[in-house]
Coordinates of N, CA, C and O in Angstrom, one line a residue:
A91 N 74.1 170.3 166.5 CA 75.0 170.6 167.7 C 76.1 171.5 167.2 O 76.5 171.5 166.0
V92 N 76.6 172.3 168.0 CA 77.7 173.3 167.8 C 78.7 173.2 169.0 O 78.2 173.0 170.1
R93 N 79.9 173.3 168.6 CA 80.9 173.4 169.7 C 81.5 174.9 169.6 O 81.8 175.4 168.5
V94 N 81.7 175.5 170.8 CA 82.1 176.8 170.8 C 83.3 176.9 171.7 O 83.5 176.2 172.7
Q95 N 84.3 177.7 171.3 CA 85.6 177.8 172.0 C 85.5 179.0 172.9 O 85.5 180.1 172.4
L96 N 85.6 178.7 174.1 CA 85.5 179.9 175.2 C 86.8 180.2 175.7 O 87.3 179.6 176.7
D97 N 87.5 181.1 175.1 CA 88.8 181.5 175.7 C 89.1 182.9 175.0 O 88.4 183.4 174.2
R98 N 90.3 183.5 175.3 CA 90.7 184.7 174.9 C 90.8 184.7 173.3 O 90.8 185.7 172.7
D99 N 91.0 183.6 172.7 CA 91.3 183.5 171.2 C 89.9 183.1 170.6 O 89.9 183.1 169.4
G100 N 89.0 182.7 171.3 CA 87.6 182.3 170.8 C 86.6 183.3 171.0 O 86.8 184.5 170.9
L101 N 85.4 182.8 171.4 CA 84.3 183.7 171.6 C 84.1 184.0 173.2 O 84.5 183.1 174.0
D102 N 83.5 185.1 173.4 CA 83.0 185.3 174.8 C 81.6 184.6 174.9 O 81.0 184.2 174.0
G103 N 81.1 184.6 176.2 CA 79.8 183.9 176.4 C 78.7 184.4 175.6 O 77.9 183.5 175.0
A104 N 78.5 185.7 175.5 CA 77.3 186.3 174.8 C 77.5 185.9 173.2 O 76.5 185.6 172.6
E105 N 78.8 186.1 172.7 CA 79.0 185.7 171.2 C 78.7 184.3 171.0 O 78.1 184.0 170.0
A106 N 79.1 183.4 171.9 CA 78.9 182.0 171.7 C 77.4 181.7 171.8 O 76.9 180.9 171.1
A107 N 76.6 182.3 172.7 CA 75.2 182.1 172.8 C 74.5 182.6 171.5 O 73.5 181.9 171.0
R108 N 75.0 183.7 171.0 CA 74.3 184.2 169.8 C 74.6 183.3 168.5 O 73.7 183.1 167.8
L109 N 75.8 182.8 168.5 CA 76.1 181.8 167.6 C 75.2 180.6 167.6 O 74.7 180.1 166.6
T110 N 75.0 180.1 168.8 CA 74.2 179.0 169.1 C 72.7 179.3 168.6 O 72.1 178.5 167.9
R111 N 72.2 180.4 169.0 CA 70.9 180.8 168.6 C 70.8 180.9 167.1 O 69.8 180.4 166.4
D112 N 71.7 181.7 166.5 CA 71.7 181.9 165.1 C 71.8 180.7 164.2 O 71.3 180.6 163.0
T113 N 72.4 179.6 164.7 CA 72.6 178.4 163.9 C 71.4 177.4 164.1 O 71.3 176.4 163.5
G114 N 70.7 177.8 165.1 CA 69.6 176.8 165.5 C 69.9 175.5 166.2 O 69.2 174.6 166.3
A115 N 71.1 175.6 166.8 CA 71.6 174.4 167.3 C 70.8 174.0 168.6 O 70.3 174.9 169.4
R116 N 70.5 172.7 168.8 CA 69.7 172.3 169.9 C 70.7 171.9 171.1 O 70.3 171.8 172.2
V117 N 71.9 171.6 170.8 CA 72.9 171.2 171.7 C 74.1 172.1 171.5 O 74.6 172.2 170.3
V118 N 74.8 172.5 172.6 CA 76.0 173.3 172.4 C 77.1 172.8 173.4 O 76.7 172.6 174.6
I119 N 78.3 172.6 173.0 CA 79.3 172.0 173.9 C 80.4 173.1 173.9 O 81.2 173.3 172.9
P120 N 80.5 173.7 175.1 CA 81.7 174.7 175.2 C 82.9 174.0 175.4 O 83.0 172.9 176.0
S121 N 84.0 174.5 174.9 CA 85.3 173.9 175.0 C 86.4 174.9 175.3 O 86.2 176.1 175.0
H122 N 87.6 174.5 175.7 CA 88.7 175.3 175.9 C 88.7 176.2 177.1 O 89.7 176.8 177.4
F123 N 87.5 176.2 177.8 CA 87.6 177.0 179.0 C 88.5 176.2 180.1 O 88.4 175.1 180.2
W124 N 89.3 177.1 180.7 CA 90.2 176.5 181.8 C 91.2 175.5 181.3 O 91.7 174.8 182.1
M125 N 91.4 175.3 180.0 CA 92.3 174.3 179.5 C 93.8 174.6 179.9 O 94.5 173.8 180.2
F126 N 94.1 175.9 179.8 CA 95.4 176.4 180.1 C 95.3 177.6 181.1 O 94.3 178.3 181.1
A127 N 96.3 177.8 181.9 CA 96.2 178.9 182.8 C 96.0 180.3 182.2 O 95.3 180.9 182.8
E128 N 96.5 180.4 181.0 CA 96.3 181.7 180.4 C 94.9 181.9 179.7 O 94.6 183.0 179.3
H129 N 94.2 180.9 179.6 CA 92.9 181.0 179.1 C 91.9 181.5 180.1 O 92.0 181.1 181.3
D130 N 91.1 182.4 179.7 CA 90.2 183.0 180.7 C 88.7 182.8 180.3 O 87.9 183.7 180.5
G131 N 88.4 181.7 179.7 CA 87.1 181.4 179.4 C 86.1 181.5 180.5 O 86.4 181.0 181.6
D132 N 84.9 182.0 180.4 CA 84.0 182.2 181.5 C 82.7 181.2 181.2 O 81.8 181.7 180.6
L133 N 82.9 180.0 181.8 CA 81.8 179.1 181.6 C 80.6 179.5 182.2 O 79.5 179.4 181.5
A134 N 80.6 180.1 183.4 CA 79.3 180.6 184.1 C 78.6 181.7 183.2 O 77.4 181.7 183.0
G135 N 79.5 182.6 182.7 CA 78.9 183.6 181.8 C 78.3 183.1 180.6 O 77.2 183.6 180.2
F136 N 78.9 182.1 180.0 CA 78.3 181.5 178.8 C 76.9 180.7 179.1 O 76.0 180.9 178.5
L137 N 76.9 180.0 180.2 CA 75.7 179.3 180.6 C 74.6 180.3 180.8 O 73.5 180.1 180.5
T138 N 75.0 181.4 181.5 CA 73.9 182.5 181.8 C 73.3 183.1 180.4 O 72.2 183.2 180.2
A139 N 74.4 183.4 179.6 CA 74.1 183.9 178.3 C 73.2 183.1 177.4 O 72.2 183.4 176.7
C140 N 73.5 181.7 177.5 CA 72.8 180.8 176.8 C 71.2 180.7 177.3 O 70.4 180.6 176.4
R141 N 71.1 180.7 178.5 CA 69.7 180.8 179.1 C 68.9 182.0 178.6 O 67.7 181.9 178.3
Q142 N 69.6 183.0 178.4 CA 68.9 184.3 178.1 C 68.7 184.4 176.6 O 67.7 184.8 176.1
I143 N 69.8 184.1 175.8 CA 69.9 184.3 174.4 C 69.5 183.1 173.6 O 68.8 183.3 172.5
A144 N 69.8 181.9 174.0 CA 69.5 180.7 173.2 C 68.8 179.7 174.2 O 69.3 178.6 174.4
P145 N 67.7 180.1 174.6 CA 66.9 179.2 175.6 C 66.5 177.8 175.1 O 66.3 176.9 175.9
D146 N 66.4 177.7 173.8 CA 66.0 176.4 173.2 C 67.2 175.4 173.0 O 67.0 174.3 172.8
A147 N 68.4 175.9 173.3 CA 69.6 175.1 173.1 C 69.9 174.4 174.5 O 69.7 175.1 175.6
R148 N 70.4 173.2 174.5 CA 70.9 172.6 175.7 C 72.5 172.7 175.8 O 73.1 171.9 175.0
P149 N 73.0 173.4 176.7 CA 74.4 173.3 176.9 C 74.9 171.9 177.5 O 74.2 171.5 178.5
V150 N 75.9 171.4 177.0 CA 76.5 170.2 177.5 C 77.9 170.4 178.0 O 78.7 170.7 177.2
V151 N 78.2 170.4 179.3 CA 79.5 170.7 179.8 C 80.1 169.4 180.1 O 79.6 168.5 180.9
M152 N 81.3 169.1 179.5 CA 82.0 167.8 179.5 C 83.3 167.9 180.3 O 83.9 169.0 180.3
T153 N 83.6 166.8 181.0 CA 85.0 166.8 181.5 C 86.0 166.3 180.6 O 85.6 165.8 179.5
Q154 N 87.2 166.6 180.9 CA 88.3 166.1 179.9 C 88.2 164.7 179.7 O 88.1 163.9 180.5
G155 N 88.3 164.3 178.4 CA 88.2 163.0 178.0 C 86.9 162.3 177.9 O 86.7 161.2 177.4
E156 N 85.9 163.1 178.2 CA 84.4 162.6 178.2 C 84.0 162.6 176.8 O 84.3 163.4 175.9
R157 N 83.1 161.6 176.5 CA 82.6 161.6 175.1 C 81.1 162.0 175.1 O 80.3 161.7 176.1
Y158 N 80.6 162.5 174.0 CA 79.1 162.9 173.9 C 78.7 162.3 172.5 O 79.2 162.6 171.5
L159 N 77.7 161.5 172.6 CA 77.0 160.9 171.4 C 75.7 161.7 171.0 O 74.8 161.6 171.9
Y160 N 75.7 162.3 170.0 CA 74.5 163.0 169.6 C 73.6 162.2 168.7 O 74.0 161.7 167.8
R161 N 72.4 162.0 169.2 CA 71.4 161.3 168.4 C 70.2 162.2 168.0 O 69.7 162.9 168.8
R162 N 69.9 162.1 166.7 CA 68.8 162.9 166.3 C 67.5 162.3 166.9 O 67.3 161.1 167.1
Q163 N 66.6 163.2 167.2 CA 65.3 162.8 167.8 C 64.3 162.5 166.8 O 64.2 163.1 165.7

């Protein structure tokens, strides 16, 4: 699994999708999008890029405070 930071100081959607693909992650959790008013993370763009660039990865979009438990298959 990999966590990607989607905002002006992190990665854009295509960069995050390439990182996901290049690391072979099966799960990707985007973070920091819309966290602050000045952040301009594009969640929809990331999800689209993931489908195109890293189709084997499963994006998990979480709400604030939500937990995710990753279990090996």
